[in-house]
XYZ file of C-alpha atoms in Angstrom:
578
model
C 31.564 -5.628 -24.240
C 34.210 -5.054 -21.404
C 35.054 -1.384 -22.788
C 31.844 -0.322 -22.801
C 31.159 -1.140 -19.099
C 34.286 0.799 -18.177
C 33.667 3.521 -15.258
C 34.305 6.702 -17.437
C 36.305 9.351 -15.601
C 34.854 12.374 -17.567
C 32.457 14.403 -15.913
C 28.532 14.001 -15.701
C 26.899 16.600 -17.690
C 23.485 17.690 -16.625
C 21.073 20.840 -16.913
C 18.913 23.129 -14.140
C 15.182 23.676 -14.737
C 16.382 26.816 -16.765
C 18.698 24.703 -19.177
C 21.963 25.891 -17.683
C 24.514 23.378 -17.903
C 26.075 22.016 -14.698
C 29.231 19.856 -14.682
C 29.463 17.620 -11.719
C 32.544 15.410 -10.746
C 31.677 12.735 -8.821
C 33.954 10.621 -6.612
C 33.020 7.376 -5.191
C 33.834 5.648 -2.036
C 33.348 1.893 -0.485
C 33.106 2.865 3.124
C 34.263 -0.811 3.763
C 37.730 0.480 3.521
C 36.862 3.097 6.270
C 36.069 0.258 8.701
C 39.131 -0.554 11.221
C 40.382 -4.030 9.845
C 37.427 -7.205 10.831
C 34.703 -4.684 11.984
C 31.269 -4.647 10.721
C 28.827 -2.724 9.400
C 27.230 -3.379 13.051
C 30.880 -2.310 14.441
C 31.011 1.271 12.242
C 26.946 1.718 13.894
C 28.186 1.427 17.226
C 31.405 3.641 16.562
C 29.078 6.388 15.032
C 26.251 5.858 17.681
C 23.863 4.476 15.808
C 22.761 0.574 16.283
C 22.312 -1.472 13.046
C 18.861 -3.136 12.613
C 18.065 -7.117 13.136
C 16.186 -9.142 10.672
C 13.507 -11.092 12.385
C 12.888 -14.989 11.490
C 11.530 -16.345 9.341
C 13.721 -13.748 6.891
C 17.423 -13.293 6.990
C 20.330 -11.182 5.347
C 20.663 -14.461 2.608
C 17.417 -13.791 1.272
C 16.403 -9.628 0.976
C 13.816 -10.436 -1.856
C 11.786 -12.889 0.641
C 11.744 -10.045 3.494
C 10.840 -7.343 1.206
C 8.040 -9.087 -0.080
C 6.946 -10.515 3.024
C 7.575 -7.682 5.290
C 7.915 -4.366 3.208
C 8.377 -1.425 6.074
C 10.558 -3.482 8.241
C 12.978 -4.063 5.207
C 13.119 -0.313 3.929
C 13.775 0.586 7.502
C 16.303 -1.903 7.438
C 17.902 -0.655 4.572
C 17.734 2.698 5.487
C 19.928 2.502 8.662
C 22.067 1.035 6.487
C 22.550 3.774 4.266
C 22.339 6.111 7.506
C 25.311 4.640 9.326
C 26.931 3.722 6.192
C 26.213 8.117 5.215
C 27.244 8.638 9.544
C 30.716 6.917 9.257
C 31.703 8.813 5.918
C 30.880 12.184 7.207
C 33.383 11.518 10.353
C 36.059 9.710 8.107
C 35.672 13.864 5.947
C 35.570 15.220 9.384
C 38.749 13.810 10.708
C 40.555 14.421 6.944
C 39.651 17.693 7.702
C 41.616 17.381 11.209
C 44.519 16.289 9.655
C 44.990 18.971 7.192
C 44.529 17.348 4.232
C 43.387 18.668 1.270
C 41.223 15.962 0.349
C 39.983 12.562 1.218
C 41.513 9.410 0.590
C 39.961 6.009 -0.535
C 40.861 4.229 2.319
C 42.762 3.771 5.871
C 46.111 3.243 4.344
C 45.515 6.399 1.590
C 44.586 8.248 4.740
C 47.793 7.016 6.680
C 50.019 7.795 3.603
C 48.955 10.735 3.268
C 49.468 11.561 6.636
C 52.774 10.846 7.064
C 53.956 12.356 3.550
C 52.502 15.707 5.057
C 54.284 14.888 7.955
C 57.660 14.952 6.474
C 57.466 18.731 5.791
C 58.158 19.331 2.269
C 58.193 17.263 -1.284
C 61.814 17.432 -1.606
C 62.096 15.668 1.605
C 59.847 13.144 0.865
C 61.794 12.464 -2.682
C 64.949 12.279 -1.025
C 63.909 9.872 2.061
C 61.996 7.252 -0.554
C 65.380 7.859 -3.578
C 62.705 9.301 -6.217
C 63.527 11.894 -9.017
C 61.594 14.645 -9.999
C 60.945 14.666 -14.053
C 58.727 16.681 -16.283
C 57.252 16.103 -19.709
C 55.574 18.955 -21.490
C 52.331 17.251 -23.902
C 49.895 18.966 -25.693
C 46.608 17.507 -25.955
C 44.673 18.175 -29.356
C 41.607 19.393 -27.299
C 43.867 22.228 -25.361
C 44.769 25.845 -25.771
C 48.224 25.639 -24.329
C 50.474 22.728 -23.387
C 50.780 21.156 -20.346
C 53.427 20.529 -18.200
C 53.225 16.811 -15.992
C 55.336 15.968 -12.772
C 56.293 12.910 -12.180
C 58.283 11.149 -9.455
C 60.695 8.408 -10.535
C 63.117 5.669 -8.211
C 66.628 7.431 -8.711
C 69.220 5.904 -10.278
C 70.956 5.079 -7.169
C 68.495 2.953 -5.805
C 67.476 1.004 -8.771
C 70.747 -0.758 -9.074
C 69.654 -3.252 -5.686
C 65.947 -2.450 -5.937
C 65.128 -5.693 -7.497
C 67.569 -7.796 -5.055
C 66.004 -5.699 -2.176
C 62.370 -7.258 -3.665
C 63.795 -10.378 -3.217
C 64.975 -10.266 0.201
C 61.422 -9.530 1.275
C 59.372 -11.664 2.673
C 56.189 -11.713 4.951
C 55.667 -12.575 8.798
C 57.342 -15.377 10.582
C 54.362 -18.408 10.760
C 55.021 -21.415 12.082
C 53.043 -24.558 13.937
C 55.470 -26.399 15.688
C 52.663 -28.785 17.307
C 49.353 -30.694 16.741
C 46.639 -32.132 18.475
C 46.260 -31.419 22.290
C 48.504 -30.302 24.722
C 49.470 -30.994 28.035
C 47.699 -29.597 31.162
C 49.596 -26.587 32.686
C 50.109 -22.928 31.820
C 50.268 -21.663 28.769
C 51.037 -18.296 27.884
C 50.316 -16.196 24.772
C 53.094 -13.632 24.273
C 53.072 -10.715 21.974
C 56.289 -7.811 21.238
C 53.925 -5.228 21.158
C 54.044 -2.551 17.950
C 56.201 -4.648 16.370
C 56.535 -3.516 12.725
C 55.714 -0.130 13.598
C 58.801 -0.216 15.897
C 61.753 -1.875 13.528
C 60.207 0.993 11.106
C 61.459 3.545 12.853
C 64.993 2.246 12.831
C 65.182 3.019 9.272
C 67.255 6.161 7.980
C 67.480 7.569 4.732
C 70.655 5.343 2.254
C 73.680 5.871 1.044
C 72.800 3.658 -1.864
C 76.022 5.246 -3.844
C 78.384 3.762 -1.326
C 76.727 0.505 -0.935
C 79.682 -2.075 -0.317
C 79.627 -6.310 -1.706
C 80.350 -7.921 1.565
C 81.228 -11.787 2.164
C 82.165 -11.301 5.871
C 79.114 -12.542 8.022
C 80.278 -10.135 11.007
C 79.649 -6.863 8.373
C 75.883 -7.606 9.057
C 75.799 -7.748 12.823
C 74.818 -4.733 14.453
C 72.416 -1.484 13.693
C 73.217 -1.469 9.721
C 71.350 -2.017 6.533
C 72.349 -5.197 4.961
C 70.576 -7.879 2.183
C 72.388 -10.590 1.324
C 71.638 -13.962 -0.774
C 73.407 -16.770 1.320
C 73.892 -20.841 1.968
C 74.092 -21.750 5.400
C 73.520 -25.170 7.569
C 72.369 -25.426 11.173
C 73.854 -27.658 13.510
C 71.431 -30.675 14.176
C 69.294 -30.582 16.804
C 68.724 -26.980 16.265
C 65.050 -26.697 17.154
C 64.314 -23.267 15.462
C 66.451 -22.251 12.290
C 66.033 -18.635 11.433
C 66.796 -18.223 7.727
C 64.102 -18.368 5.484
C 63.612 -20.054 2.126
C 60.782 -19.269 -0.476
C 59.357 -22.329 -1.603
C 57.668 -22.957 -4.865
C 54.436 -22.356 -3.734
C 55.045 -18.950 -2.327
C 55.764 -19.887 1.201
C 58.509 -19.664 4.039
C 59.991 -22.631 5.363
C 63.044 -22.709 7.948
C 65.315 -25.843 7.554
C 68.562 -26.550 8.428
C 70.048 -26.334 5.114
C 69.679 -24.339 2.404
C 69.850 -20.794 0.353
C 68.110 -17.736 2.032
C 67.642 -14.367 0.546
C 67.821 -12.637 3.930
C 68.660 -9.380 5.503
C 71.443 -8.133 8.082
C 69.336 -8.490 11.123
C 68.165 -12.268 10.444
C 72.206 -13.204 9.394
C 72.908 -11.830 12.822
C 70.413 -14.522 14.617
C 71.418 -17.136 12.232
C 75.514 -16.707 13.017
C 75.131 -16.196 16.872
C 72.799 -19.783 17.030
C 76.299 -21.363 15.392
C 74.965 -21.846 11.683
C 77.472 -22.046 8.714
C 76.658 -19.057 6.920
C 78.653 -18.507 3.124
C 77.747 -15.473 1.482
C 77.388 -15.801 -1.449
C 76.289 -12.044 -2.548
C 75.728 -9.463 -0.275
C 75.207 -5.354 -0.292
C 75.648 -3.241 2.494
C 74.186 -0.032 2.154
C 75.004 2.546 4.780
C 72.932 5.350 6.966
C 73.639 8.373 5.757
C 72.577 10.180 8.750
C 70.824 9.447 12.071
C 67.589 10.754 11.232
C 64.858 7.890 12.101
C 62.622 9.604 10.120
C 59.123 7.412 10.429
C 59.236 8.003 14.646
C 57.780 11.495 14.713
C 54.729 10.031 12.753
C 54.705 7.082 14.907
C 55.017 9.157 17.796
C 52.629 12.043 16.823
C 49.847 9.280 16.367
C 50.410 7.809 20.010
C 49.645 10.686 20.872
C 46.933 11.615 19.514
C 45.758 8.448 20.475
C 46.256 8.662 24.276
C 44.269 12.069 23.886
C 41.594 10.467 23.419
C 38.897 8.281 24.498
C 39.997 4.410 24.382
C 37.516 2.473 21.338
C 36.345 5.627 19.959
C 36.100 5.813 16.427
C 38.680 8.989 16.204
C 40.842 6.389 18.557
C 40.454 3.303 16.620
C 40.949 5.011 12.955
C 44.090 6.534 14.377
C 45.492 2.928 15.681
C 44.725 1.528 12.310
C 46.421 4.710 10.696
C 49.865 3.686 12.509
C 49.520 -0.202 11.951
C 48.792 0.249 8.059
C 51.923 2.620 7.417
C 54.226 -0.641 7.302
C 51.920 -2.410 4.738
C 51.993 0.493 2.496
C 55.902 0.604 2.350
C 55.268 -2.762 0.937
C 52.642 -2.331 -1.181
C 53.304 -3.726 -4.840
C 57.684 -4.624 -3.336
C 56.350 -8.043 -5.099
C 53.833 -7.974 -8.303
C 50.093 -8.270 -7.113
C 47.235 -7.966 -9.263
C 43.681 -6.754 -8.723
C 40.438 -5.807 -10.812
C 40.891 -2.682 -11.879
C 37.079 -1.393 -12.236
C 37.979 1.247 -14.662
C 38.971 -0.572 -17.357
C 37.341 -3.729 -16.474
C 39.942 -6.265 -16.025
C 42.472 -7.123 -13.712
C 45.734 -5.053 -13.475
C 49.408 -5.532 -11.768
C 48.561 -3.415 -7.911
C 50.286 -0.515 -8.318
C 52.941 1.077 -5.573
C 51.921 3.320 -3.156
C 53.668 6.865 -2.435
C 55.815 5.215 0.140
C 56.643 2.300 -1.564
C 60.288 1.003 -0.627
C 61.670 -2.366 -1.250
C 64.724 -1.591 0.963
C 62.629 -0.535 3.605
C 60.160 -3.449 3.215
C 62.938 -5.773 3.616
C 64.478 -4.665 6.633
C 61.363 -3.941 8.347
C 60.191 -7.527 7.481
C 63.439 -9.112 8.417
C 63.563 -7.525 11.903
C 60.291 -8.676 12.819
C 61.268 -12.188 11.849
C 64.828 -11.957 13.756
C 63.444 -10.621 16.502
C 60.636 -13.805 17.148
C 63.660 -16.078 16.392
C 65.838 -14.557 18.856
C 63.082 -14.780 21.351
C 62.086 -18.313 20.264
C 65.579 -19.659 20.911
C 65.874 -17.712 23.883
C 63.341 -19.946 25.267
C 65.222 -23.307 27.662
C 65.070 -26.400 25.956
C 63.182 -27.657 28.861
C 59.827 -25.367 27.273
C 57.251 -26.253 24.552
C 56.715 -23.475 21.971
C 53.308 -24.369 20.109
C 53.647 -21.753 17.384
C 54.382 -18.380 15.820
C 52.451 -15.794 14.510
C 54.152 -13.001 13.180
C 54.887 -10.811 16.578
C 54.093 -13.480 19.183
C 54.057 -17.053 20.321
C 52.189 -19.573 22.200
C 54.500 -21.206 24.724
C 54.529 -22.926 28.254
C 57.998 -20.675 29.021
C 57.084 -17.938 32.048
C 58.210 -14.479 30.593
C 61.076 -14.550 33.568
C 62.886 -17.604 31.974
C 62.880 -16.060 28.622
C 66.212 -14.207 27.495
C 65.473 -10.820 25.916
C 68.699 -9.682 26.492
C 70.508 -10.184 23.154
C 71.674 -7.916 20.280
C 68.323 -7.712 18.491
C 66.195 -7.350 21.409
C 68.242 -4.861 23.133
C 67.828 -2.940 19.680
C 64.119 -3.297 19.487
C 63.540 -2.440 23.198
C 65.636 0.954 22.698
C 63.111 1.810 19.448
C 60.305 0.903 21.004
C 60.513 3.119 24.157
C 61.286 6.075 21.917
C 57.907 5.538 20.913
C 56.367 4.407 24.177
C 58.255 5.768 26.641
C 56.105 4.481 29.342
C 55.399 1.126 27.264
C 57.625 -1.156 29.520
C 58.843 -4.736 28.828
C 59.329 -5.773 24.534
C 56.963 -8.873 25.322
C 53.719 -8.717 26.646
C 51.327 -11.427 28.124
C 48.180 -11.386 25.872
C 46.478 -14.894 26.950
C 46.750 -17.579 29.406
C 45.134 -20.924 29.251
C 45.781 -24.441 30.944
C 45.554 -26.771 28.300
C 45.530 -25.421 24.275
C 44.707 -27.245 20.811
C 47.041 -26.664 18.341
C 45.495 -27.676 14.363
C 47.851 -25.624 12.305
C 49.858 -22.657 11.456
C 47.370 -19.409 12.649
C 44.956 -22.363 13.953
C 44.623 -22.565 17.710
C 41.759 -23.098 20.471
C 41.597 -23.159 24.134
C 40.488 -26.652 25.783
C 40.596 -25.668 29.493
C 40.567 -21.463 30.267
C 42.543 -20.217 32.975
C 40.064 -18.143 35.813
C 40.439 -14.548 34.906
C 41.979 -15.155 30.860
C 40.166 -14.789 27.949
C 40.413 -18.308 25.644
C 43.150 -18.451 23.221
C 41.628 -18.733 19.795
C 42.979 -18.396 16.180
C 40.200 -20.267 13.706
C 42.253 -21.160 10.913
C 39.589 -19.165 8.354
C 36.977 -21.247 9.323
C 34.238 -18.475 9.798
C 31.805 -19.982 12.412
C 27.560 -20.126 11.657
C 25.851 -17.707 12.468
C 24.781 -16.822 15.936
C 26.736 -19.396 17.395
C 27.901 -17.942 21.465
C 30.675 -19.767 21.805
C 33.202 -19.637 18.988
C 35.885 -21.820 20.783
C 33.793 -24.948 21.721
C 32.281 -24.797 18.061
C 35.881 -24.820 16.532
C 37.098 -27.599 19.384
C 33.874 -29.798 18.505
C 34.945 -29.287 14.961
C 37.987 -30.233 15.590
C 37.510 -34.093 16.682
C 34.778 -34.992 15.174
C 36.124 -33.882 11.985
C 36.070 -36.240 8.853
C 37.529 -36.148 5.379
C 34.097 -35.295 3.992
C 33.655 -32.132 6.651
C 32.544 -29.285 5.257
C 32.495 -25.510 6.486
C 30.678 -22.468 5.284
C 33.238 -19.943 2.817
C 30.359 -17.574 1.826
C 31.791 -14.506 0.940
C 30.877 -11.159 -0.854
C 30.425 -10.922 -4.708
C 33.511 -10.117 -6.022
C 34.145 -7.084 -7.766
C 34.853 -8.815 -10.696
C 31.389 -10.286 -11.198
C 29.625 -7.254 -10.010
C 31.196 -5.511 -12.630
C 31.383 -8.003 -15.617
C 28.082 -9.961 -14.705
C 25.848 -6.670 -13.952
C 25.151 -8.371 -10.342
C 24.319 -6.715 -6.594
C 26.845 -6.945 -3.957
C 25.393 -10.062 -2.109
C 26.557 -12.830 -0.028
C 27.426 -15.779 -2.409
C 26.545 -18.855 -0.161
C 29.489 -21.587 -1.034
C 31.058 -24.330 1.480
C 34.236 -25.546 0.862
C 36.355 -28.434 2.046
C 37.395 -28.520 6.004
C 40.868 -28.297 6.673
C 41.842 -28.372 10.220
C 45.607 -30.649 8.991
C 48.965 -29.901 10.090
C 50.332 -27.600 7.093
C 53.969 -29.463 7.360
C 56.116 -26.564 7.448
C 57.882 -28.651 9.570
C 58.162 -32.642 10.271
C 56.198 -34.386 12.735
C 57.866 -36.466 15.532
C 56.058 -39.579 16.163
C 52.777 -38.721 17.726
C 50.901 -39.802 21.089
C 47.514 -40.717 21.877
C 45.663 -38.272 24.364
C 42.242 -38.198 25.062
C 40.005 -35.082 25.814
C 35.830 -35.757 26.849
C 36.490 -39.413 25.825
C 37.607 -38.590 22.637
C 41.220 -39.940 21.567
C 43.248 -37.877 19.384
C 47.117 -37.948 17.926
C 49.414 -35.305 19.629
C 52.782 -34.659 17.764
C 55.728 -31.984 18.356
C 57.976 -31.623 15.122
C 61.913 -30.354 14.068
C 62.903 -29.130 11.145
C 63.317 -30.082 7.635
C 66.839 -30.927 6.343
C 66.034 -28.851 3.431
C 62.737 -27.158 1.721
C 63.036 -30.267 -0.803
C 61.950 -32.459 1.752
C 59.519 -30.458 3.082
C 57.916 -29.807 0.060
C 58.165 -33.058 -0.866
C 55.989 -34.736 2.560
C 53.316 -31.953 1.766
C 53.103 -33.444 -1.480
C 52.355 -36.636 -0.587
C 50.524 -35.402 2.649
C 48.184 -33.231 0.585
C 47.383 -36.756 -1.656
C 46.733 -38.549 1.412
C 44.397 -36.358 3.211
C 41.815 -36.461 0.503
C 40.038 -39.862 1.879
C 41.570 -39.331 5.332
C 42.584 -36.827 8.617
C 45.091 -37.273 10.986
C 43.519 -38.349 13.866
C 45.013 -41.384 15.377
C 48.397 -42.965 15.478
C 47.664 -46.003 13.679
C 47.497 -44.248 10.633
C 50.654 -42.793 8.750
C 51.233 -41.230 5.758
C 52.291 -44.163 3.932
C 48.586 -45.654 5.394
């Protein structure tokens, strides 16, 4: 039943009004994947110039078959400027393809930013010998053919497969972390950000020398500008307030204790040894440069500007930003197995790599990012509150003045990144400013009192807010406190593919609401917690230090994740153990 729903890739066979046969090949796009990442369909009208349509009460978006019978023109007119800025954004995504030189048009952003860059790097034989593939041909001959064919294939060399796999596993994702909960103090707060951040540890990288890659056990053979991936043990002195080696749990996630085994890279080894950890080795590869050519900063540099030639929010503007942002994620693409539903055979399949897929590049472009915010967070005086990390930036009460970017990793970064922004000035950036925050949990963050002249500080956690609602940051503050353990919050989403395709339905919103969860996520261990009050409503407040080890850890969230069922954490006479 499956097979024969498959999307056939043979042509469509059809005939004129004089019975000539015509052989179309159609290709189909989601213009979704067009869309610079969180815009809407009433975004991609305003970039094209044409505004999206409202539906007027009593009808809405949930309920199409009520508003067409009900009000028939308005919804085909509705529908219609759908289609038209849906047909509008397409015909400019072809338009700028065309600008770019390529040959044809990719299914989304990051096919259009791989692309890019591929063409960027001048020739194929470059491009195989940056990313270590070899070229191999087959000859077939298909029963249906005249002659045989001949098929190209690229192929990871030899080289590079022997630490490919131990590359994988020295990749990880962003550096997220809550170190508070519950309400602040009044003061200032700032949001910082190192702006560009992936993009500029990416263009540190130079092609290997994978044949002369060298087993190290000396922690200083990692410090500096080299390529390094190492599997170690280490222990932080107590009292450390922000280890920097990272352990996979068992659920998929990155803790930082004090103790433990890291699969970690040169830069993060660096951090970890000049903060006074006990670092053993226990296998480690350096791989050297084999020249100095940074070959991703033309690209980068090429798209700033291009960028800067034109008009700030335009949609030529915006798809070029997204263009440089996305190259990073497609080096990644597939390092570790992913699966998706594959539409053309009808089930789901392991993601495949992209054309710049690199786990050695993935790793260290990954593991600079994370050594650089731990460098940064323990440049910060002990005398400062950090609230949290979010992959390139922090939330902290720290002026930028009294913050140390002066060591070995920061130097490094600030060197790359004004190569690429040559006028971009200091490696951290104020984003936000606020006087008192709410912290709920890692990438979960509101603003309680603004600061005149700052926009509000607000990271939702993935609750998506009703509706119409004006003011996103009170609505996720009121949610906040007068949460309960039976809260719930809307998690409508999209069919999936996978039931569009095995269940014959429409792309719809699926209405669902799932369980509220606004709890600390216990990456690290809570300090014994104050009661503040904010409107007359009392509420915990708790800083937190590190796990011993990711045993502990996952052990509390355990128990934690039990508790929470018939309870939240919302006032100090309740514990764990409650």
């Amino acid at each position: 039943a499956v097979y024969k729903q498959r999307v056939d890739k043979e042509p469509i066979k059809i005939w004129d009004r004089n019975r000539n046969p015509k052989t179309l090949f159609i290709n189909y796009y989601d213009t979704m994947f067009f869309a610079p990442s969180g815009k809407t369909l009433d975004d991609v009208g305003a970039l094209v110039g044409v505004k999206k349509l409202k539906i007027d009460a009593p009808y809405s978006i949930e309920r199409m078959d009520e508003y067409l019978e009900g009000d028939k023109s308005n919804f085909e007119a509705y529908a219609i400027r759908d289609a038209e800025i849906s047909c509008l954004h397409m015909a400019r995504v072809i338009q700028f393809c065309k600008t770019l030189n390529l040959k044809s048009v990719p299914y989304t952003i990051g096919g259009i930013a791989t692309r890019s860059f591929i063409q960027s790097l001048g020739d194929t034989d470059r491009y195989r010998e940056l990313f270590a593939y070899e070229k191999i041909t087959k000859v077939i001959w298909p029963e249906q053919k005249a002659n045989p064919l001949t098929i190209t294939r690229n192929i990871a060399n030899r080289a590079s497969k022997l630490s490919k796999d131990f590359a994988a596993d020295c990749y990880h994702g962003a550096r997220n972390e809550s170190f508070f909960t519950g309400p602040t103090n009044t003061g200032t707060w700032y949001d910082y950000d190192a702006p560009s951040c992936y993009p500029v540890v990416l263009a540190s990288i130079r092609k290997l020398d994978y044949l002369k890659t060298v087993i190290s056990y000396n922690v200083e053979d990692y410090f500096g500008d080299v390529f390094g991936i190492a599997w170690v043990r280490f222990s932080f002195r107590p009292g450390t307030r922000f280890p920097s080696l990272p352990v996979r749990t068992s659920s998929d996630m990155l803790c930082y204790p004090l103790n433990g085994e890291s699969y970690c890279t040169a830069a993060e080894i660096e951090v970890a040894a000049r903060q006074g950890a006990t670092i053993e080795i226990i296998y480690g590869n350096i791989i050297p440069w084999l020249d100095d050519d940074c070959f991703f900063t033309p690209f980068m540099g090429w798209a700033r500007e291009q960028r800067n030639a034109l008009e700030e929010g335009c949609f030529e503007e915006r798809l070029l930003k997204e263009i440089a942002n996305t190259i990073y994620g497609k080096v990644a693409q597939a390092v570790r197995p992913k699966s998706g539903f594959d539409l053309q055979v009808g089930f789901n399949k392991e993601m495949p790599p992209s054309l710049i897929t690199h786990a050695h590049y993935a790793a260290h472009t990954t593991g600079g990012a994370r050594a650089l915010m731990s460098e940064m967070l323990n440049a910060i005086p002990e005398k400062y509150n950090v609230i949290s990390v979010t992959t390139d930036g922090f939330l902290t009460d720290a002026p930028l003045d009294e913050i140390d970017l002066t060591g070995p990793i920061c130097t490094r970064f600030r060197e790359l990144y004004h190569k690429i922004e040559p006028d971009g000035g200091e490696i951290l950036k104020e984003k936000h400013r606020v006087k008192q925050l709410l912290s709920m949990k890692t990438r979960g963050q509101a603003t309680l009192i603004p600061a005149d002249g700052y926009k509000p500080v607000l990271a939702k956690a993935g609750v998506k807010t009703p509706k119409g609602t004006t003011d996103q940051n009170a609505y996720i503050v009121d949610l906040y406190f007068n949460r309960t353990a039976e809260s719930k919050v809307d998690s409508s989403h999209l069919t999936s593919t996978r039931e569009q395709f095995l269940q014959q339905k429409d792309l719809m919103m699926e209405t669902k609401q799932s369980r509220l969860n606004l709890e600390p996520d216990l990456k690290r261990k809570l300090l014994p917690p104050q009661l503040t009050t904010f409107n007359d409503i009392e509420h915990i407040a708790s800083g937190s230090v590190p796990y011993n080890s990711v045993e502990e850890m996952e052990f509390e969230r355990v128990c934690f994740a039990r508790w929470r069922l018939q309870r939240c954490l919302k006032h100090r006479t309740i514990g764990i153990t409650g």
